[in-house]
mmCIF file of N, CA and C and ligand atoms in Angstrom:
data_model
loop_
_atom_site.group_PDB
_atom_site.id
_atom_site.type_symbol
_atom_site.label_atom_id
_atom_site.label_comp_id
_atom_site.label_asym_id
_atom_site.label_seq_id
_atom_site.Cartn_x
_atom_site.Cartn_y
_atom_site.Cartn_z
ATOM 1 N N MET A 1 80.083 13.587 192.163
ATOM 2 C CA MET A 1 80.211 15.078 191.853
ATOM 3 C C MET A 1 81.687 15.348 191.634
ATOM 4 N N ARG A 2 81.879 16.502 190.623
ATOM 5 C CA ARG A 2 83.122 16.819 190.169
ATOM 6 C C ARG A 2 83.448 18.239 190.490
ATOM 7 N N LEU A 3 84.708 18.666 190.581
ATOM 8 C CA LEU A 3 85.157 19.989 190.789
ATOM 9 C C LEU A 3 84.639 20.869 190.082
ATOM 10 N N ALA A 4 84.141 20.641 188.718
ATOM 11 C CA ALA A 4 83.612 21.400 187.765
ATOM 12 C C ALA A 4 82.112 22.027 188.537
ATOM 13 N N ASN A 5 81.516 21.278 189.416
ATOM 14 C CA ASN A 5 80.420 21.681 189.952
ATOM 15 C C ASN A 5 80.588 22.652 191.073
ATOM 16 N N CYS A 6 81.685 22.752 191.376
ATOM 17 C CA CYS A 6 82.144 23.708 192.611
ATOM 18 C C CYS A 6 82.362 25.184 192.018
ATOM 19 N N LYS A 7 81.960 26.204 192.623
ATOM 20 C CA LYS A 7 82.213 27.635 191.845
ATOM 21 C C LYS A 7 82.322 28.789 193.062
ATOM 22 N N MET A 8 83.158 29.615 192.652
ATOM 23 C CA MET A 8 83.286 30.931 193.374
ATOM 24 C C MET A 8 82.103 31.709 192.872
ATOM 25 N N ILE A 9 81.377 32.572 193.775
ATOM 26 C CA ILE A 9 80.161 33.316 193.536
ATOM 27 C C ILE A 9 80.466 34.668 194.031
ATOM 28 N N GLU A 10 80.215 35.637 193.088
ATOM 29 C CA GLU A 10 80.460 37.066 193.633
ATOM 30 C C GLU A 10 78.962 37.409 194.113
ATOM 31 N N LEU A 11 78.966 37.895 195.229
ATOM 32 C CA LEU A 11 77.740 38.464 195.768
ATOM 33 C C LEU A 11 77.390 39.985 195.694
ATOM 34 N N PRO A 12 76.257 40.272 195.680
ATOM 35 C CA PRO A 12 75.938 41.728 195.482
ATOM 36 C C PRO A 12 76.680 42.675 196.539
ATOM 37 N N LYS A 13 77.138 43.637 196.094
ATOM 38 C CA LYS A 13 77.854 44.630 196.898
ATOM 39 C C LYS A 13 77.386 46.012 196.748
ATOM 40 N N ILE A 14 76.785 46.528 197.899
ATOM 41 C CA ILE A 14 76.326 47.910 197.897
ATOM 42 C C ILE A 14 77.497 48.867 198.502
ATOM 43 N N LEU A 15 78.010 49.551 197.525
ATOM 44 C CA LEU A 15 79.131 50.476 197.963
ATOM 45 C C LEU A 15 78.355 51.873 198.750
ATOM 46 N N ASP A 16 79.092 52.175 199.775
ATOM 47 C CA ASP A 16 78.510 53.283 200.361
ATOM 48 C C ASP A 16 79.613 54.006 201.237
ATOM 49 N N ALA A 17 79.737 55.291 201.074
ATOM 50 C CA ALA A 17 80.783 55.907 201.938
ATOM 51 C C ALA A 17 80.537 55.732 203.422
ATOM 52 N N ARG A 18 79.464 55.406 204.041
ATOM 53 C CA ARG A 18 79.234 54.959 205.430
ATOM 54 C C ARG A 18 79.703 53.490 205.671
ATOM 55 N N GLY A 19 80.061 52.730 204.520
ATOM 56 C CA GLY A 19 80.578 51.287 204.752
ATOM 57 C C GLY A 19 79.683 50.467 203.780
ATOM 58 N N ASN A 20 80.426 49.455 203.337
ATOM 59 C CA ASN A 20 79.822 48.703 202.392
ATOM 60 C C ASN A 20 78.827 47.374 202.949
ATOM 61 N N LEU A 21 77.824 46.948 202.083
ATOM 62 C CA LEU A 21 76.931 45.966 202.425
ATOM 63 C C LEU A 21 76.880 44.995 201.445
ATOM 64 N N THR A 22 77.003 43.704 201.901
ATOM 65 C CA THR A 22 76.666 42.470 201.044
ATOM 66 C C THR A 22 75.582 41.622 201.541
ATOM 67 N N PHE A 23 74.891 40.982 200.767
ATOM 68 C CA PHE A 23 73.801 40.121 201.455
ATOM 69 C C PHE A 23 73.637 38.715 200.369
ATOM 70 N N ILE A 24 73.104 37.912 201.094
ATOM 71 C CA ILE A 24 72.616 36.479 200.234
ATOM 72 C C ILE A 24 71.411 36.189 200.492
ATOM 73 N N GLU A 25 70.697 35.668 199.314
ATOM 74 C CA GLU A 25 69.293 35.083 199.347
ATOM 75 C C GLU A 25 69.323 33.741 198.812
ATOM 76 N N GLU A 26 68.648 32.870 199.705
ATOM 77 C CA GLU A 26 68.714 31.473 199.245
ATOM 78 C C GLU A 26 67.957 31.392 197.919
ATOM 79 N N ASN A 27 68.339 30.321 197.289
ATOM 80 C CA ASN A 27 68.096 29.914 195.991
ATOM 81 C C ASN A 27 68.016 31.166 194.820
ATOM 82 N N ARG A 28 68.766 32.151 195.122
ATOM 83 C CA ARG A 28 68.877 33.286 194.274
ATOM 84 C C ARG A 28 70.407 33.406 194.023
ATOM 85 N N HIS A 29 71.095 33.861 195.182
ATOM 86 C CA HIS A 29 72.648 34.037 194.974
ATOM 87 C C HIS A 29 73.296 32.669 195.165
ATOM 88 N N ILE A 30 72.838 31.675 195.945
ATOM 89 C CA ILE A 30 73.210 30.308 196.053
ATOM 90 C C ILE A 30 72.253 29.376 195.718
ATOM 91 N N PRO A 31 72.760 28.332 195.149
ATOM 92 C CA PRO A 31 71.699 27.277 194.560
ATOM 93 C C PRO A 31 71.185 26.338 195.718
ATOM 94 N N PHE A 32 70.820 26.844 196.786
ATOM 95 C CA PHE A 32 70.101 25.935 197.863
ATOM 96 C C PHE A 32 69.324 26.895 198.852
ATOM 97 N N ALA A 33 68.568 26.174 199.509
ATOM 98 C CA ALA A 33 67.877 26.873 200.785
ATOM 99 C C ALA A 33 68.737 26.719 201.868
ATOM 100 N N ILE A 34 68.821 27.657 202.667
ATOM 101 C CA ILE A 34 69.585 27.790 203.998
ATOM 102 C C ILE A 34 69.053 27.169 205.152
ATOM 103 N N LYS A 35 69.512 26.121 205.857
ATOM 104 C CA LYS A 35 68.880 25.761 206.933
ATOM 105 C C LYS A 35 69.748 25.904 208.107
ATOM 106 N N ARG A 36 70.933 26.197 207.874
ATOM 107 C CA ARG A 36 71.899 26.140 209.214
ATOM 108 C C ARG A 36 73.061 27.344 208.680
ATOM 109 N N CYS A 37 73.449 27.995 209.598
ATOM 110 C CA CYS A 37 74.762 28.777 209.655
ATOM 111 C C CYS A 37 75.629 28.535 210.666
ATOM 112 N N TYR A 38 76.937 28.348 210.395
ATOM 113 C CA TYR A 38 78.115 28.099 211.488
ATOM 114 C C TYR A 38 79.268 28.901 211.008
ATOM 115 N N TRP A 39 79.960 29.307 212.002
ATOM 116 C CA TRP A 39 81.167 30.062 211.605
ATOM 117 C C TRP A 39 82.501 29.431 212.396
ATOM 118 N N ILE A 40 83.594 29.562 211.876
ATOM 119 C CA ILE A 40 84.812 28.919 212.502
ATOM 120 C C ILE A 40 85.774 30.326 212.712
ATOM 121 N N TYR A 41 86.381 30.189 213.969
ATOM 122 C CA TYR A 41 87.022 31.608 214.397
ATOM 123 C C TYR A 41 87.930 31.129 215.379
ATOM 124 N N ASP A 42 89.014 32.208 215.834
ATOM 125 C CA ASP A 42 89.921 31.677 216.763
ATOM 126 C C ASP A 42 90.763 30.418 216.349
ATOM 127 N N VAL A 43 91.138 30.308 215.041
ATOM 128 C CA VAL A 43 91.789 29.180 214.665
ATOM 129 C C VAL A 43 93.461 29.400 214.792
ATOM 130 N N PRO A 44 93.923 28.583 215.575
ATOM 131 C CA PRO A 44 95.315 28.744 216.111
ATOM 132 C C PRO A 44 96.342 28.657 214.606
ATOM 133 N N GLY A 45 97.197 29.262 214.542
ATOM 134 C CA GLY A 45 98.153 29.211 213.319
ATOM 135 C C GLY A 45 98.517 27.774 212.990
ATOM 136 N N GLY A 46 98.423 27.494 211.744
ATOM 137 C CA GLY A 46 98.945 26.108 211.194
ATOM 138 C C GLY A 46 97.869 25.174 211.292
ATOM 139 N N GLU A 47 96.715 25.450 212.200
ATOM 140 C CA GLU A 47 95.522 24.419 212.100
ATOM 141 C C GLU A 47 94.806 24.288 210.855
ATOM 142 N N PHE A 48 94.252 23.050 210.619
ATOM 143 C CA PHE A 48 93.270 23.146 209.655
ATOM 144 C C PHE A 48 91.919 22.434 209.986
ATOM 145 N N ARG A 49 90.888 22.633 209.148
ATOM 146 C CA ARG A 49 89.608 22.155 209.739
ATOM 147 C C ARG A 49 88.845 21.347 208.536
ATOM 148 N N GLY A 50 87.827 20.568 208.874
ATOM 149 C CA GLY A 50 86.980 20.172 207.954
ATOM 150 C C GLY A 50 87.697 19.217 206.953
ATOM 151 N N SER A 51 88.450 18.249 207.102
ATOM 152 C CA SER A 51 88.712 17.190 206.124
ATOM 153 C C SER A 51 87.921 16.117 206.042
ATOM 154 N N HIS A 52 86.769 16.374 205.262
ATOM 155 C CA HIS A 52 85.709 15.537 204.996
ATOM 156 C C HIS A 52 84.901 15.593 203.844
ATOM 157 N N ALA A 53 83.874 14.984 203.505
ATOM 158 C CA ALA A 53 82.837 15.146 202.571
ATOM 159 C C ALA A 53 81.522 14.939 203.127
ATOM 160 N N TYR A 54 80.471 15.315 202.718
ATOM 161 C CA TYR A 54 79.104 15.124 203.141
ATOM 162 C C TYR A 54 78.449 14.269 202.060
ATOM 163 N N GLN A 55 77.557 13.440 202.349
ATOM 164 C CA GLN A 55 76.744 12.645 201.366
ATOM 165 C C GLN A 55 75.816 13.552 200.724
ATOM 166 N N THR A 56 75.005 14.469 201.466
ATOM 167 C CA THR A 56 74.111 15.170 200.657
ATOM 168 C C THR A 56 73.973 16.624 200.897
ATOM 169 N N LEU A 57 74.951 17.193 202.046
ATOM 170 C CA LEU A 57 74.855 18.549 202.232
ATOM 171 C C LEU A 57 75.530 19.432 201.261
ATOM 172 N N ASN A 58 74.974 20.600 201.057
ATOM 173 C CA ASN A 58 75.447 21.501 200.124
ATOM 174 C C ASN A 58 76.105 22.829 201.065
ATOM 175 N N GLU A 59 77.139 23.466 200.812
ATOM 176 C CA GLU A 59 77.534 24.505 201.533
ATOM 177 C C GLU A 59 78.056 25.669 200.752
ATOM 178 N N PHE A 60 78.164 26.790 201.395
ATOM 179 C CA PHE A 60 78.664 28.038 200.773
ATOM 180 C C PHE A 60 79.434 28.714 201.816
ATOM 181 N N ILE A 61 80.700 28.885 201.400
ATOM 182 C CA ILE A 61 81.731 29.370 202.495
ATOM 183 C C ILE A 61 82.250 30.719 202.230
ATOM 184 N N VAL A 62 82.168 31.389 203.119
ATOM 185 C CA VAL A 62 82.703 32.910 202.889
ATOM 186 C C VAL A 62 83.662 33.391 203.880
ATOM 187 N N ALA A 63 84.825 33.981 203.594
ATOM 188 C CA ALA A 63 85.640 34.631 204.558
ATOM 189 C C ALA A 63 85.030 36.117 204.890
ATOM 190 N N LEU A 64 84.261 36.127 205.966
ATOM 191 C CA LEU A 64 83.736 37.308 206.510
ATOM 192 C C LEU A 64 84.818 38.406 206.828
ATOM 193 N N SER A 65 86.048 37.819 207.343
ATOM 194 C CA SER A 65 86.970 38.605 207.794
ATOM 195 C C SER A 65 88.333 37.838 207.564
ATOM 196 N N GLY A 66 89.551 38.493 207.319
ATOM 197 C CA GLY A 66 90.717 37.756 207.102
ATOM 198 C C GLY A 66 90.803 36.827 205.926
ATOM 199 N N SER A 67 91.614 35.725 205.996
ATOM 200 C CA SER A 67 91.672 34.936 204.753
ATOM 201 C C SER A 67 92.096 33.568 205.123
ATOM 202 N N PHE A 68 91.750 32.609 204.336
ATOM 203 C CA PHE A 68 92.157 31.220 204.375
ATOM 204 C C PHE A 68 92.011 30.474 203.023
ATOM 205 N N GLU A 69 92.435 29.205 202.981
ATOM 206 C CA GLU A 69 92.140 28.641 201.709
ATOM 207 C C GLU A 69 91.194 27.310 201.957
ATOM 208 N N VAL A 70 90.514 26.942 200.886
ATOM 209 C CA VAL A 70 89.812 25.803 200.813
ATOM 210 C C VAL A 70 90.297 24.960 199.778
ATOM 211 N N VAL A 71 90.610 23.915 200.045
ATOM 212 C CA VAL A 71 91.105 22.843 199.160
ATOM 213 C C VAL A 71 90.072 21.774 198.868
ATOM 214 N N LEU A 72 89.612 21.814 197.628
ATOM 215 C CA LEU A 72 88.607 20.904 197.182
ATOM 216 C C LEU A 72 89.124 19.670 196.394
ATOM 217 N N ASP A 73 88.495 18.599 196.482
ATOM 218 C CA ASP A 73 89.155 17.383 195.874
ATOM 219 C C ASP A 73 87.855 16.348 195.571
ATOM 220 N N ASP A 74 87.645 16.020 194.481
ATOM 221 C CA ASP A 74 86.720 15.176 193.872
ATOM 222 C C ASP A 74 86.940 13.744 193.886
ATOM 223 N N GLY A 75 88.351 13.553 194.144
ATOM 224 C CA GLY A 75 88.909 12.053 194.041
ATOM 225 C C GLY A 75 89.884 11.949 193.049
ATOM 226 N N LEU A 76 89.732 12.712 191.957
ATOM 227 C CA LEU A 76 90.472 12.703 190.846
ATOM 228 C C LEU A 76 91.502 13.864 190.594
ATOM 229 N N GLU A 77 90.890 14.950 190.923
ATOM 230 C CA GLU A 77 91.869 16.241 191.129
ATOM 231 C C GLU A 77 91.497 17.069 192.214
ATOM 232 N N LYS A 78 92.400 17.935 192.461
ATOM 233 C CA LYS A 78 92.347 18.999 193.691
ATOM 234 C C LYS A 78 92.387 20.483 193.366
ATOM 235 N N LYS A 79 91.716 21.403 193.915
ATOM 236 C CA LYS A 79 92.033 22.703 193.487
ATOM 237 C C LYS A 79 92.001 23.474 194.782
ATOM 238 N N THR A 80 92.739 24.498 194.936
ATOM 239 C CA THR A 80 92.740 25.432 196.218
ATOM 240 C C THR A 80 92.257 26.847 195.787
ATOM 241 N N PHE A 81 91.180 27.156 196.721
ATOM 242 C CA PHE A 81 90.583 28.383 196.499
ATOM 243 C C PHE A 81 90.949 29.333 197.557
ATOM 244 N N PHE A 82 91.453 30.599 197.310
ATOM 245 C CA PHE A 82 91.884 31.389 198.340
ATOM 246 C C PHE A 82 90.642 32.510 198.561
ATOM 247 N N LEU A 83 90.307 32.403 199.917
ATOM 248 C CA LEU A 83 89.082 33.216 200.131
ATOM 249 C C LEU A 83 89.621 34.526 201.064
ATOM 250 N N ASN A 84 89.340 35.688 200.688
ATOM 251 C CA ASN A 84 89.861 36.840 201.532
ATOM 252 C C ASN A 84 88.957 38.150 201.204
ATOM 253 N N ARG A 85 87.662 37.855 200.805
ATOM 254 C CA ARG A 85 86.805 38.966 200.635
ATOM 255 C C ARG A 85 85.327 38.633 200.972
ATOM 256 N N SER A 86 84.782 39.546 201.759
ATOM 257 C CA SER A 86 83.339 39.042 202.227
ATOM 258 C C SER A 86 82.377 39.284 201.085
ATOM 259 N N TYR A 87 82.667 39.657 200.029
ATOM 260 C CA TYR A 87 81.583 39.565 198.880
ATOM 261 C C TYR A 87 81.783 38.557 197.723
ATOM 262 N N TYR A 88 82.645 37.539 198.376
ATOM 263 C CA TYR A 88 82.713 36.327 197.354
ATOM 264 C C TYR A 88 82.468 35.160 198.248
ATOM 265 N N GLY A 89 82.009 34.007 197.773
ATOM 266 C CA GLY A 89 81.922 32.887 198.350
ATOM 267 C C GLY A 89 82.259 31.782 197.573
ATOM 268 N N LEU A 90 82.230 30.483 198.051
ATOM 269 C CA LEU A 90 82.715 29.227 197.352
ATOM 270 C C LEU A 90 81.588 28.336 197.542
ATOM 271 N N PHE A 91 80.891 27.891 196.494
ATOM 272 C CA PHE A 91 79.760 26.833 196.547
ATOM 273 C C PHE A 91 80.428 25.531 196.533
ATOM 274 N N VAL A 92 80.200 24.769 197.407
ATOM 275 C CA VAL A 92 80.734 23.404 197.732
ATOM 276 C C VAL A 92 79.546 22.379 197.759
ATOM 277 N N PRO A 93 79.251 21.644 196.766
ATOM 278 C CA PRO A 93 78.145 20.673 196.766
ATOM 279 C C PRO A 93 78.583 19.454 197.550
ATOM 280 N N SER A 94 77.512 18.597 197.711
ATOM 281 C CA SER A 94 77.812 17.336 198.549
ATOM 282 C C SER A 94 78.854 16.571 197.769
ATOM 283 N N MET A 95 79.448 15.524 198.247
ATOM 284 C CA MET A 95 80.313 14.688 197.620
ATOM 285 C C MET A 95 81.570 15.078 196.870
ATOM 286 N N ILE A 96 82.181 16.248 197.726
ATOM 287 C CA ILE A 96 83.414 16.813 197.484
ATOM 288 C C ILE A 96 84.058 16.777 198.725
ATOM 289 N N TRP A 97 85.248 16.283 198.689
ATOM 290 C CA TRP A 97 86.196 16.411 199.871
ATOM 291 C C TRP A 97 86.652 17.757 199.997
ATOM 292 N N ARG A 98 86.723 18.286 201.248
ATOM 293 C CA ARG A 98 87.146 19.547 201.472
ATOM 294 C C ARG A 98 87.853 19.949 202.890
ATOM 295 N N SER A 99 88.888 20.694 202.777
ATOM 296 C CA SER A 99 89.799 20.870 203.825
ATOM 297 C C SER A 99 89.858 22.478 203.885
ATOM 298 N N LEU A 100 90.023 23.024 205.116
ATOM 299 C CA LEU A 100 90.125 24.358 205.241
ATOM 300 C C LEU A 100 91.367 24.678 205.918
ATOM 301 N N GLN A 101 92.421 25.786 205.423
ATOM 302 C CA GLN A 101 93.690 25.772 206.090
ATOM 303 C C GLN A 101 94.222 27.101 205.892
ATOM 304 N N ASN A 102 95.504 27.357 206.521
ATOM 305 C CA ASN A 102 96.136 28.597 206.431
ATOM 306 C C ASN A 102 95.096 29.785 206.785
ATOM 307 N N PHE A 103 94.499 29.671 207.923
ATOM 308 C CA PHE A 103 93.632 30.602 208.457
ATOM 309 C C PHE A 103 94.649 31.832 208.734
ATOM 310 N N SER A 104 94.303 33.036 208.460
ATOM 311 C CA SER A 104 95.010 34.343 208.924
ATOM 312 C C SER A 104 94.567 34.530 210.404
ATOM 313 N N THR A 105 95.247 35.339 211.068
ATOM 314 C CA THR A 105 94.945 35.775 212.401
ATOM 315 C C THR A 105 93.629 36.578 212.420
ATOM 316 N N ASN A 106 92.854 36.179 213.278
ATOM 317 C CA ASN A 106 91.399 36.913 213.221
ATOM 318 C C ASN A 106 90.523 36.628 212.223
ATOM 319 N N SER A 107 90.753 35.587 211.309
ATOM 320 C CA SER A 107 89.940 35.295 210.284
ATOM 321 C C SER A 107 88.668 34.779 210.755
ATOM 322 N N LEU A 108 87.507 35.018 209.949
ATOM 323 C CA LEU A 108 86.102 34.613 210.337
ATOM 324 C C LEU A 108 85.593 33.790 209.269
ATOM 325 N N CYS A 109 85.209 32.490 209.190
ATOM 326 C CA CYS A 109 84.887 31.851 208.087
ATOM 327 C C CYS A 109 83.309 31.514 208.391
ATOM 328 N N LEU A 110 82.602 31.985 207.651
ATOM 329 C CA LEU A 110 80.991 31.736 207.775
ATOM 330 C C LEU A 110 80.681 30.759 206.775
ATOM 331 N N ILE A 111 79.981 29.579 207.154
ATOM 332 C CA ILE A 111 79.443 28.553 206.257
ATOM 333 C C ILE A 111 77.855 28.450 206.420
ATOM 334 N N LEU A 112 77.252 28.579 205.179
ATOM 335 C CA LEU A 112 75.936 28.469 205.076
ATOM 336 C C LEU A 112 75.461 26.960 204.703
ATOM 337 N N ALA A 113 74.544 26.287 205.136
ATOM 338 C CA ALA A 113 74.637 24.938 204.896
ATOM 339 C C ALA A 113 72.991 24.635 204.405
ATOM 340 N N SER A 114 72.841 23.657 203.801
ATOM 341 C CA SER A 114 71.443 23.466 202.951
ATOM 342 C C SER A 114 70.646 22.327 204.269
ATOM 343 N N ASP A 115 71.407 21.932 205.272
ATOM 344 C CA ASP A 115 70.554 21.158 206.179
ATOM 345 C C ASP A 115 70.994 21.244 207.587
ATOM 346 N N GLN A 116 70.221 20.863 208.488
ATOM 347 C CA GLN A 116 70.566 20.859 209.869
ATOM 348 C C GLN A 116 71.824 19.726 210.067
ATOM 349 N N TYR A 117 72.575 19.883 211.158
ATOM 350 C CA TYR A 117 73.828 19.319 211.479
ATOM 351 C C TYR A 117 73.251 17.664 211.632
ATOM 352 N N ASN A 118 74.035 16.819 210.833
ATOM 353 C CA ASN A 118 73.610 15.292 210.968
ATOM 354 C C ASN A 118 75.055 14.661 210.710
ATOM 355 N N ALA A 119 75.441 14.014 211.973
ATOM 356 C CA ALA A 119 76.706 13.484 211.976
ATOM 357 C C ALA A 119 76.760 12.389 210.946
ATOM 358 N N GLY A 120 75.596 11.701 210.688
ATOM 359 C CA GLY A 120 75.659 10.427 209.917
ATOM 360 C C GLY A 120 75.832 10.931 208.236
ATOM 361 N N ASP A 121 75.719 12.261 208.013
ATOM 362 C CA ASP A 121 75.851 12.825 206.602
ATOM 363 C C ASP A 121 77.425 12.929 206.279
ATOM 364 N N TYR A 122 78.462 12.891 207.423
ATOM 365 C CA TYR A 122 79.872 12.875 207.046
ATOM 366 C C TYR A 122 80.358 11.745 206.658
ATOM 367 N N ILE A 123 81.337 12.053 205.558
ATOM 368 C CA ILE A 123 82.149 10.804 205.178
ATOM 369 C C ILE A 123 83.493 11.203 205.476
ATOM 370 N N ARG A 124 84.251 10.526 206.544
ATOM 371 C CA ARG A 124 85.527 11.066 207.036
ATOM 372 C C ARG A 124 86.695 10.122 206.647
ATOM 373 N N ASP A 125 86.259 9.027 205.903
ATOM 374 C CA ASP A 125 87.387 8.265 205.348
ATOM 375 C C ASP A 125 87.527 8.488 203.865
ATOM 376 N N TYR A 126 88.822 8.788 203.429
ATOM 377 C CA TYR A 126 89.061 9.342 202.109
ATOM 378 C C TYR A 126 88.714 8.140 200.883
ATOM 379 N N ALA A 127 89.181 7.050 201.319
ATOM 380 C CA ALA A 127 89.040 5.786 200.442
ATOM 381 C C ALA A 127 87.506 5.574 200.281
ATOM 382 N N GLU A 128 86.702 5.666 201.379
ATOM 383 C CA GLU A 128 85.223 5.335 201.271
ATOM 384 C C GLU A 128 84.676 6.499 200.375
ATOM 385 N N PHE A 129 85.286 7.800 200.632
ATOM 386 C CA PHE A 129 84.670 8.905 199.768
ATOM 387 C C PHE A 129 84.856 8.540 198.287
ATOM 388 N N LYS A 130 86.043 8.217 197.830
ATOM 389 C CA LYS A 130 86.261 7.937 196.668
ATOM 390 C C LYS A 130 85.598 6.669 196.084
ATOM 391 N N ARG A 131 85.254 5.844 196.879
ATOM 392 C CA ARG A 131 84.548 4.643 196.303
ATOM 393 C C ARG A 131 83.025 5.188 196.163
ATOM 394 N N LEU A 132 82.499 6.038 197.107
ATOM 395 C CA LEU A 132 81.289 6.543 196.814
ATOM 396 C C LEU A 132 81.073 7.334 195.684
ATOM 397 N N ASN A 133 82.298 8.137 195.384
ATOM 398 C CA ASN A 133 82.178 9.114 194.272
ATOM 399 C C ASN A 133 82.473 8.466 192.930
ATOM 400 N N HIS A 134 82.619 7.265 193.121
ATOM 401 C CA HIS A 134 83.035 6.320 191.721
ATOM 402 C C HIS A 134 84.225 6.780 191.038
ATOM 403 N N VAL A 135 85.254 7.078 191.931
ATOM 404 C CA VAL A 135 86.424 7.244 191.216
ATOM 405 C C VAL A 135 87.668 6.305 191.695
HETATM 406 P P1 LIG B 1 83.161 19.434 212.286
HETATM 407 O O1 LIG B 1 82.211 19.514 211.210
HETATM 408 O O2 LIG B 1 83.552 17.873 212.730
HETATM 409 O O3 LIG B 1 84.335 20.329 212.345
HETATM 410 P P2 LIG B 1 85.528 20.245 211.282
HETATM 411 O O4 LIG B 1 85.252 19.347 210.288
HETATM 412 O O5 LIG B 1 85.777 21.760 210.949
HETATM 413 O O6 LIG B 1 86.814 19.771 212.080
HETATM 414 O O7 LIG B 1 82.541 19.666 213.823
HETATM 415 C C1 LIG B 1 83.239 19.783 215.076
HETATM 416 C C2 LIG B 1 82.328 19.534 216.252
HETATM 417 O O8 LIG B 1 81.163 20.256 216.220
HETATM 418 C C3 LIG B 1 81.687 18.248 216.020
HETATM 419 O O9 LIG B 1 81.502 17.521 217.424
HETATM 420 C C4 LIG B 1 80.327 18.462 215.626
HETATM 421 C C5 LIG B 1 79.887 19.742 215.992
HETATM 422 N N1 LIG B 1 79.069 20.661 215.176
HETATM 423 C C6 LIG B 1 77.686 20.612 215.650
HETATM 424 O O10 LIG B 1 77.260 20.296 216.650
HETATM 425 N N2 LIG B 1 76.964 21.642 214.906
HETATM 426 C C7 LIG B 1 77.423 22.044 213.625
HETATM 427 O O11 LIG B 1 76.585 22.629 212.821
HETATM 428 C C8 LIG B 1 78.757 21.830 213.143
HETATM 429 C C9 LIG B 1 79.402 22.124 211.776
HETATM 430 C C10 LIG B 1 79.471 21.070 214.196
#
């Protein structure tokens, strides 16, 4: 997998004086069916999360509140995405090394995932990731 397969996706936004509304439908706004949602919150200043890749899992990451950076790496190049709007998300396919960092106070990171939790799907060793990603 390459960085070119990762992309920021703008979600529908229903503007309303009573408050705005955004939604996501599987296989329509994001290119996979959602089997799991999880969220990361109360991250202490300076901490980072999720330095790993997945063998098969696809994810979509949204900053529901606050901001943070997602660093994506395909083993050849790296790119940092700044997420700070709840109507944008980052599609991260399997076999991309990803880290989340620089969380703002009270940030809330929602992650939609294409499969249930499976510890065996994680690649936690960067050299192993590069080997498996053929770089
Ligand atoms: P992990 O994905 O390793 O977090 P990060 O990469 O952000 O540091 O998950 C941390 C712990 O939470 C780990 O023990 C597994 C558990 N976990 C679940 O049980 N279910 C889940 O859906 C997720 C994402 C994690």
